[in-house]
Coordinates of C-alpha atoms and ligand atoms in Angstrom, one line a residue:
M1 CA 102.0 113.3 102.9
N2 CA 103.0 116.8 104.1
A3 CA 101.5 120.0 104.4
P4 CA 101.3 121.3 101.1
A5 CA 100.6 125.3 102.3
E6 CA 103.9 127.2 103.8
H7 CA 101.5 128.9 106.5
A8 CA 100.3 125.5 107.9
R9 CA 101.2 125.5 111.6
L10 CA 100.9 121.6 111.8
A11 CA 101.3 118.7 109.2
R12 CA 100.8 115.1 109.0
Q13 CA 104.5 113.8 108.0
H14 CA 104.8 110.5 106.2
L15 CA 107.0 108.1 107.7
I16 CA 108.2 104.7 107.1
D17 CA 108.0 102.2 110.1
P18 CA 111.4 100.7 110.3
E19 CA 110.4 98.0 112.4
I20 CA 108.0 96.3 109.9
C21 CA 109.6 97.5 106.5
I22 CA 111.6 94.9 104.7
R23 CA 113.7 96.7 102.5
C24 CA 112.2 95.6 99.6
N25 CA 112.8 99.2 97.4
T26 CA 109.1 99.2 96.2
C27 CA 108.4 102.6 97.6
E28 CA 111.3 104.2 96.5
E29 CA 110.7 102.6 92.9
T30 CA 107.1 103.8 93.1
C31 CA 107.6 107.5 94.4
P32 CA 106.8 109.8 91.4
V33 CA 108.6 112.7 93.0
D34 CA 111.7 110.8 94.4
A35 CA 110.7 111.7 97.9
I36 CA 112.0 108.3 99.4
T37 CA 115.6 107.2 99.7
H38 CA 117.5 104.8 101.9
D39 CA 120.7 104.1 103.6
S40 CA 122.1 100.8 104.7
L41 CA 119.6 100.9 107.7
N42 CA 116.3 102.6 106.7
Y43 CA 113.9 103.8 103.9
V44 CA 112.9 107.3 104.6
V45 CA 110.6 109.9 103.2
A46 CA 111.8 113.5 102.7
F47 CA 109.3 116.0 104.1
D48 CA 110.2 118.6 101.6
K49 CA 109.6 116.5 98.5
C50 CA 106.6 114.4 99.5
N51 CA 103.6 115.5 97.9
G52 CA 101.2 113.3 99.6
C53 CA 100.0 111.4 96.3
L54 CA 100.0 108.0 98.2
A55 CA 101.0 106.2 94.9
C56 CA 103.7 104.3 97.6
V57 CA 101.3 103.2 99.8
P58 CA 98.9 100.1 98.0
P59 CA 102.2 98.5 96.7
C60 CA 103.9 98.2 100.0
P61 CA 103.9 94.5 101.0
T62 CA 103.9 95.3 104.8
G63 CA 102.2 98.2 105.4
A64 CA 105.5 99.9 106.9
I65 CA 104.9 102.8 104.4
D66 CA 101.4 103.8 105.8
S67 CA 102.8 105.6 108.9
W68 CA 102.2 109.0 109.9
R69 CA 102.9 111.6 112.6
N70 CA 101.8 115.1 113.2
V71 CA 104.5 117.5 113.5
E72 CA 105.1 121.4 113.5
F73 CA 105.3 122.2 109.7
V74 CA 108.8 124.1 110.6
K75 CA 110.1 121.1 112.4
P76 CA 109.6 117.6 110.8
Y77 CA 111.7 114.6 111.2
S78 CA 114.8 115.0 109.0
I79 CA 116.1 112.4 106.8
E80 CA 119.1 112.0 109.2
E81 CA 116.8 111.5 112.3
Q82 CA 114.9 109.2 110.2
F83 CA 118.0 107.1 109.1
S84 CA 118.7 106.7 113.0
W85 CA 115.7 105.2 113.9
D86 CA 115.2 101.4 115.1
L87 CA 111.6 102.4 115.8
L88 CA 109.0 105.1 114.9
P89 CA 108.4 108.1 117.5
D90 CA 106.2 107.4 120.4
T91 CA 102.6 108.0 119.2
T92 CA 101.7 109.6 122.5
E93 CA 103.4 112.6 120.6
L94 CA 100.8 112.5 117.9
D95 CA 98.0 112.2 120.6
G96 CA 99.0 115.5 122.2
F97 CA 99.5 117.2 118.8
E98 CA 95.8 116.2 118.1
A99 CA 94.5 117.6 121.4
S100 CA 96.1 120.9 120.5
V101 CA 95.0 120.9 116.8
A102 CA 91.3 120.4 118.4
G103 CA 92.0 123.3 120.8
A104 CA 94.0 125.5 118.4
D105 CA 92.2 128.8 117.0
E106 CA 93.9 128.0 113.6
A107 CA 92.0 125.1 111.4
I108 CA 94.1 122.4 110.0
P109 CA 94.3 123.5 106.2
D110 CA 91.8 121.7 104.1
E111 CA 94.5 119.9 101.9
V112 CA 96.1 118.5 104.9
Q113 CA 92.7 117.2 106.4
Q114 CA 91.8 115.9 102.7
L115 CA 94.9 114.1 102.5
T116 CA 94.9 112.8 106.0
E117 CA 91.0 111.4 105.3
A118 CA 92.5 109.7 102.0
A119 CA 95.2 108.1 104.1
T120 CA 92.7 106.5 106.4
A121 CA 89.6 105.9 104.4
G122 CA 91.7 104.0 101.4
Q123 CA 90.4 106.5 98.9
G124 CA 92.8 105.5 96.1
G125 CA 95.3 105.1 98.9
P126 CA 95.9 102.3 101.3
A127 CA 95.0 99.0 100.0
L128 CA 91.8 97.3 101.4
A129 CA 91.0 93.8 102.7
P130 CA 88.0 92.0 100.9
W131 CA 85.1 92.8 102.9
S132 CA 84.5 89.2 104.1
A133 CA 88.4 88.6 105.3
A134 CA 88.5 87.5 108.9
H135 CA 90.2 89.8 111.4
P136 CA 93.8 90.2 111.0
Y137 CA 96.1 90.4 114.4
V138 CA 99.2 92.6 113.5
N139 CA 102.3 93.2 115.0
L140 CA 101.4 91.3 118.1
Y141 CA 105.2 90.6 118.8
P142 CA 107.3 93.6 117.4
P143 CA 111.3 92.9 117.2
A144 CA 111.9 94.1 120.8
R145 CA 109.6 91.2 122.0
P146 CA 109.7 88.3 119.7
V147 CA 108.1 84.9 120.6
T148 CA 110.4 81.9 120.8
A149 CA 109.1 79.1 118.3
T150 CA 110.3 75.5 117.8
V151 CA 111.2 74.1 114.6
T152 CA 109.1 70.8 114.2
G153 CA 109.8 70.1 110.8
N154 CA 112.3 71.4 107.7
F155 CA 111.7 69.4 104.3
R156 CA 113.1 69.9 101.2
L157 CA 110.6 70.8 98.4
T158 CA 112.5 70.6 95.3
A159 CA 114.3 67.7 93.8
E160 CA 117.8 67.3 94.7
D161 CA 119.2 68.0 91.4
A162 CA 117.0 71.3 91.0
S163 CA 118.9 74.7 91.0
S164 CA 116.7 75.9 93.7
D165 CA 116.7 74.9 96.9
I166 CA 113.4 75.4 98.4
H167 CA 112.1 74.4 102.2
H168 CA 109.1 74.0 104.1
I169 CA 109.7 74.8 107.5
V170 CA 107.2 74.2 110.4
L171 CA 107.3 76.4 113.3
D172 CA 105.5 75.7 116.8
F173 CA 104.5 78.5 119.0
G174 CA 103.5 76.1 122.0
A175 CA 101.4 77.9 124.4
T176 CA 101.9 81.3 123.0
P177 CA 99.0 82.6 121.0
F178 CA 99.9 83.4 117.5
P179 CA 97.1 83.9 115.4
V180 CA 97.8 84.1 111.7
L181 CA 95.8 84.3 108.6
E182 CA 96.3 83.1 105.1
G183 CA 98.0 86.0 103.4
Q184 CA 100.0 87.5 106.3
S185 CA 103.7 87.1 107.1
I186 CA 105.7 86.6 109.9
G187 CA 109.2 88.0 110.6
I188 CA 112.3 86.0 111.7
I189 CA 115.2 87.4 113.2
P190 CA 118.5 85.4 112.3
P191 CA 120.7 85.2 115.6
G192 CA 124.0 87.1 115.5
T193 CA 125.2 90.9 114.3
D194 CA 125.5 92.3 110.9
A195 CA 128.8 93.9 109.3
N196 CA 128.2 97.0 111.5
G197 CA 127.9 95.0 114.8
K198 CA 124.2 95.4 114.9
P199 CA 121.7 92.6 115.6
H200 CA 120.2 91.2 112.3
L201 CA 117.2 92.8 110.9
L202 CA 114.1 90.6 110.6
R203 CA 113.4 88.8 107.7
M204 CA 109.7 88.3 106.4
Y205 CA 108.0 85.0 105.1
S206 CA 104.6 84.5 103.9
V207 CA 102.9 81.9 106.0
A208 CA 102.0 78.9 103.7
S209 CA 99.6 77.4 106.1
P210 CA 96.0 78.1 106.5
R211 CA 94.8 79.8 109.8
E212 CA 94.2 76.7 111.8
G213 CA 97.6 75.4 111.8
E214 CA 99.7 73.5 109.2
R215 CA 98.7 70.7 111.5
P216 CA 94.9 71.5 112.3
H217 CA 94.6 72.6 115.8
Y218 CA 98.3 72.7 116.5
N219 CA 99.6 76.2 117.2
N220 CA 102.1 75.9 114.4
V221 CA 102.6 77.8 111.0
A222 CA 104.4 76.6 107.9
L223 CA 106.8 78.7 105.7
T224 CA 108.1 78.4 102.1
V225 CA 112.0 79.5 102.0
K226 CA 114.3 79.4 99.1
R227 CA 118.0 79.1 100.0
V228 CA 119.5 82.4 98.5
T229 CA 123.0 81.7 96.9
E230 CA 123.2 84.6 94.4
D231 CA 122.1 88.3 94.2
H232 CA 119.8 89.7 91.6
D233 CA 122.8 90.0 89.2
G234 CA 123.7 86.5 89.6
R235 CA 126.8 87.1 91.7
P236 CA 127.4 84.6 94.4
V237 CA 126.1 85.7 97.9
R238 CA 124.8 84.0 101.0
G239 CA 121.8 85.2 102.3
V240 CA 121.8 85.5 105.8
G241 CA 118.2 84.7 106.5
S242 CA 117.4 82.2 104.0
N243 CA 120.4 80.1 105.0
Y244 CA 119.6 80.5 108.6
V245 CA 116.0 79.3 108.2
C246 CA 116.9 76.4 105.4
D247 CA 119.6 75.0 107.9
L248 CA 117.2 74.8 111.0
K249 CA 116.9 71.5 112.7
K250 CA 113.7 69.9 114.4
G251 CA 114.2 71.1 117.9
D252 CA 116.0 74.5 117.3
K253 CA 114.5 77.6 118.7
V254 CA 113.7 80.5 116.5
Q255 CA 113.1 84.3 117.4
V256 CA 109.5 85.3 115.5
T257 CA 107.8 88.6 115.2
G258 CA 104.5 89.8 113.5
P259 CA 102.1 88.7 112.2
Y260 CA 102.2 91.4 109.3
G261 CA 99.8 92.2 106.6
S262 CA 96.2 93.3 106.8
T263 CA 94.9 93.5 103.1
F264 CA 96.6 90.2 101.5
L265 CA 93.8 88.3 103.0
M266 CA 91.2 85.8 101.5
P267 CA 87.7 86.4 101.0
N268 CA 85.4 84.2 103.3
H269 CA 82.0 84.3 101.9
P270 CA 80.2 81.4 100.4
G271 CA 80.5 81.9 96.6
S272 CA 83.8 84.1 96.4
S273 CA 86.1 82.8 94.0
I274 CA 89.9 83.3 93.9
M275 CA 92.4 83.9 91.1
M276 CA 96.1 83.0 92.3
I277 CA 99.0 84.3 90.2
C278 CA 102.5 83.3 91.5
T279 CA 106.0 82.5 90.8
G280 CA 108.4 80.4 92.8
T281 CA 108.1 80.8 96.6
G282 CA 105.4 83.4 96.0
S283 CA 103.4 80.3 96.0
A284 CA 103.3 80.2 99.8
P285 CA 100.1 82.4 100.6
M286 CA 98.5 80.6 97.5
R287 CA 99.3 77.3 99.3
A288 CA 97.5 78.6 102.4
M289 CA 94.6 79.7 100.7
T290 CA 94.1 76.7 98.7
E291 CA 94.7 74.6 101.8
R292 CA 91.9 76.6 103.8
R293 CA 89.5 75.9 100.9
R294 CA 90.7 72.2 100.6
R295 CA 89.9 71.8 104.1
R296 CA 86.4 73.2 104.1
R297 CA 85.2 71.3 100.8
D298 CA 82.6 69.5 102.5
Q299 CA 81.0 72.6 103.5
K300 CA 80.0 73.4 99.8
E301 CA 80.3 76.9 99.9
G302 CA 81.1 77.3 96.3
G303 CA 83.5 79.8 94.5
E304 CA 86.1 78.8 92.3
L305 CA 89.9 78.4 92.6
V306 CA 92.2 79.4 89.5
L307 CA 95.9 78.9 89.9
F308 CA 98.6 80.3 87.6
F309 CA 101.9 79.0 88.9
G310 CA 105.2 79.9 87.3
A311 CA 108.6 77.9 87.9
R312 CA 111.6 77.0 86.1
A313 CA 110.6 73.5 85.7
P314 CA 108.5 70.9 87.5
S315 CA 111.3 69.9 89.8
E316 CA 111.9 73.4 90.9
L317 CA 108.0 73.6 91.7
P318 CA 107.3 74.0 95.6
Y319 CA 104.2 71.7 96.4
F320 CA 104.4 70.0 92.8
G321 CA 103.3 66.8 94.1
P322 CA 100.5 67.7 96.2
L323 CA 99.1 70.2 94.0
Q324 CA 98.9 67.9 91.0
K325 CA 96.7 65.4 93.3
L326 CA 93.9 68.0 93.8
P327 CA 90.7 67.5 91.6
Q328 CA 90.2 69.6 88.7
D329 CA 86.5 70.5 90.1
F330 CA 88.5 71.7 93.1
I331 CA 91.3 74.0 91.5
D332 CA 92.1 74.7 87.9
I333 CA 95.7 74.8 87.8
N334 CA 97.6 76.4 85.1
F335 CA 101.7 75.7 85.3
A336 CA 103.9 77.9 83.0
F337 CA 107.6 76.4 83.1
S338 CA 110.3 78.6 81.9
R339 CA 113.5 76.2 81.5
V340 CA 112.6 72.7 80.5
P341 CA 115.1 71.6 78.0
G342 CA 113.4 71.4 74.1
E343 CA 110.4 73.4 75.3
P344 CA 109.8 77.1 74.9
K345 CA 110.0 79.2 77.6
R346 CA 106.7 80.0 79.3
Y347 CA 105.7 82.7 82.0
V348 CA 102.3 83.0 83.8
Q349 CA 101.5 85.7 81.5
D350 CA 101.5 83.9 78.7
R351 CA 99.3 81.0 80.4
I352 CA 96.8 83.9 81.3
R353 CA 96.6 85.0 77.9
E354 CA 95.8 81.4 76.7
R355 CA 92.8 81.3 79.3
A356 CA 91.8 84.9 78.4
D357 CA 87.8 83.9 78.4
K358 CA 88.1 82.5 81.8
V359 CA 90.3 85.5 83.1
W360 CA 87.7 87.8 81.5
A361 CA 84.7 86.2 83.3
M362 CA 86.6 86.3 86.8
L363 CA 87.6 89.9 86.2
Q364 CA 84.0 90.9 85.6
D365 CA 82.9 88.6 88.5
E366 CA 82.2 91.0 91.5
N367 CA 82.8 87.8 93.8
C368 CA 86.4 86.9 92.3
Y369 CA 89.5 88.3 94.2
I370 CA 92.8 88.3 92.6
Y371 CA 96.2 87.9 94.4
I372 CA 99.5 88.1 92.7
C373 CA 102.7 87.0 94.4
G374 CA 106.2 86.4 93.6
L375 CA 109.1 88.0 91.2
K376 CA 108.8 91.7 90.9
G377 CA 109.5 91.3 87.2
M378 CA 106.2 89.4 86.6
E379 CA 104.1 92.3 87.9
A380 CA 104.2 94.1 84.5
G381 CA 104.1 91.2 82.5
V382 CA 100.7 90.1 84.4
L383 CA 99.2 93.4 84.1
E384 CA 99.9 93.8 80.4
A385 CA 97.9 90.5 79.9
F386 CA 95.0 91.6 81.6
R387 CA 95.2 94.9 79.4
D388 CA 95.3 92.9 76.5
I389 CA 92.4 90.8 77.7
C390 CA 90.4 93.8 78.6
R391 CA 91.1 95.3 75.2
A392 CA 90.1 92.0 73.3
H393 CA 86.7 92.4 75.1
G394 CA 86.2 96.1 74.4
A395 CA 86.9 97.2 78.0
D396 CA 89.8 99.3 79.4
W397 CA 92.2 98.0 81.9
D398 CA 92.9 101.5 83.1
T399 CA 89.0 101.8 84.2
L400 CA 88.6 98.3 85.4
H401 CA 92.1 98.3 87.5
P402 CA 91.3 101.1 89.9
R403 CA 87.6 99.7 90.4
L404 CA 89.1 96.2 91.4
L405 CA 91.5 98.1 93.9
A406 CA 88.7 100.0 95.4
N407 CA 86.3 97.1 95.8
A408 CA 89.5 95.3 97.5
R409 CA 89.6 92.7 94.6
F410 CA 93.4 92.9 93.3
H411 CA 96.2 92.1 95.8
V412 CA 100.0 92.3 94.6
E413 CA 103.0 91.1 96.8
T414 CA 105.9 91.1 94.8
Y415 CA 109.6 91.4 95.6
Ligands
NAP1 P1 112.2 82.0 90.3 O1 112.5 80.7 90.8 O2 113.5 82.6 90.1 O3 111.5 82.2 89.3 C1 110.0 81.6 89.3 C2 109.8 81.9 87.8 O4 109.4 83.1 87.4 C3 110.6 81.3 86.8 O5 110.1 80.6 85.9 C4 111.2 82.4 86.3 O6 111.7 82.2 84.9 C5 110.1 83.2 85.9 N1 110.1 84.9 86.0 C6 111.3 85.4 85.7 N2 111.0 86.7 85.4 C7 109.8 86.9 85.2 C8 108.9 87.7 84.7 N3 109.3 89.1 84.1 N4 107.5 87.6 84.4 C9 107.2 86.1 84.6 N5 107.8 85.1 85.1 C10 109.1 85.3 85.4 O7 111.5 82.5 91.7 P2 111.9 82.6 93.5 O8 113.5 82.8 93.3 O9 111.5 81.6 93.8 O10 111.2 84.0 93.5 C11 110.0 84.1 94.1 C12 109.8 85.5 94.5 O11 108.9 85.6 95.5 C13 110.9 86.2 95.0 O12 111.2 87.5 94.9 C14 110.6 86.3 96.7 O13 110.9 87.3 97.3 C15 108.8 86.5 96.3 N6 108.2 86.2 97.6 C16 108.6 85.0 98.6 C17 107.6 84.8 99.5 C18 107.9 83.7 100.5 O14 107.4 83.6 101.3 N7 108.9 83.0 100.5 C19 106.6 85.5 99.8 C20 106.1 86.5 98.9 C21 106.9 86.9 98.0 P3 113.0 82.3 84.3 O15 113.5 81.0 83.8 O16 113.2 83.3 83.4 O17 114.2 82.9 85.6

């Protein structure tokens, strides 16, 4: 978001925090004016191209995109400078500028002021957390100061003959405080260096356990990690982070950063319902939210849980066994299996269409919050299913969708 008027002395420059960015390419794909680009190290924003539309901000899974610095209009941070950063420039620079702006004779141009307010007030810009979400702590342990956790468990979740090797990892923080909420992520720094001799970047994983710990009242978290053995085009590749994590043994020490994420958080008010839509390991935050609600069942707070969960086959489904055992009056589970021999391929969006009446009722319910997590590819299919369901009920998804976002009822985390 950069000053649109050439006469402006100061501008609010839109940047990407290299410490938190997970290099998922979502922002570059989203930017309508091609202002975002990347090299092998960083994602960056071109000052002269960014028009401040903020389209890239809500889809960013980590919030790294929501970074801003005041700069002199004639001296913004160049693309080359941003490529070389391990950290954002110090914010004390920003404070200095704010002081000088306040004291300057020349007022901040209206357009800059409006864009700045939009960035901070969430007017069609940054995603919002549900009003009743608990307070998230963010970036308590940056990559420069990670916390050491101990592995207390590593269990394979998928069948031995399944094509995906998915692990449930439990990390214990001992006496170090590590407050984390359902829907947040943590970073893990694999040991060693990359091909350029630089320390590996952190890898982010959604927490799969509820806020009071995988084991209640222990200072621990669980993760759901799939061993990456091929790239998006199916070529063999050994994922550095996922293989490191999946091979961890009990007692191993791990460098952890975070927590991250301040909006993909569950509502806490009595009567709030949750619709969860996920594929594969995108089930991690859904498992955390479900477990939080399961442990509080005796509070009789009301609200429904509806889950749409896509996987290749039952044997490939993380948490299949425990999920099957949950009572139907606690959670309404809808599985979609895509590779079961002899059965037609089914995706979550097919199951959503089959449950159109239920989905429509939940879309209408101001106390229902919707979460989508998993493969990037499913996002368009799910949105199309919502569009069809709205149309069938004489409503318009393009009107409803912004309302859901503005009310913090619609949360997407896809990679
Ligand atoms: P996967 O096993 O490859 O796929 C899961 C299911 O999604 C399969 O049934 C697959 O069907 C189906 N699918 C493929 N394309 C689809 C589409 N366009 N629409 C709807 N369904 C589709 O999944 P995965 O490898 O576990 O991937 C999960 C994703 O979640 C990853 O991108 C990961 O980065 C992300 N994620 C992980 C975490 C975490 O903490 N681990 C957190 C957040 C997000 P096919 O048979 O057609 O392949």
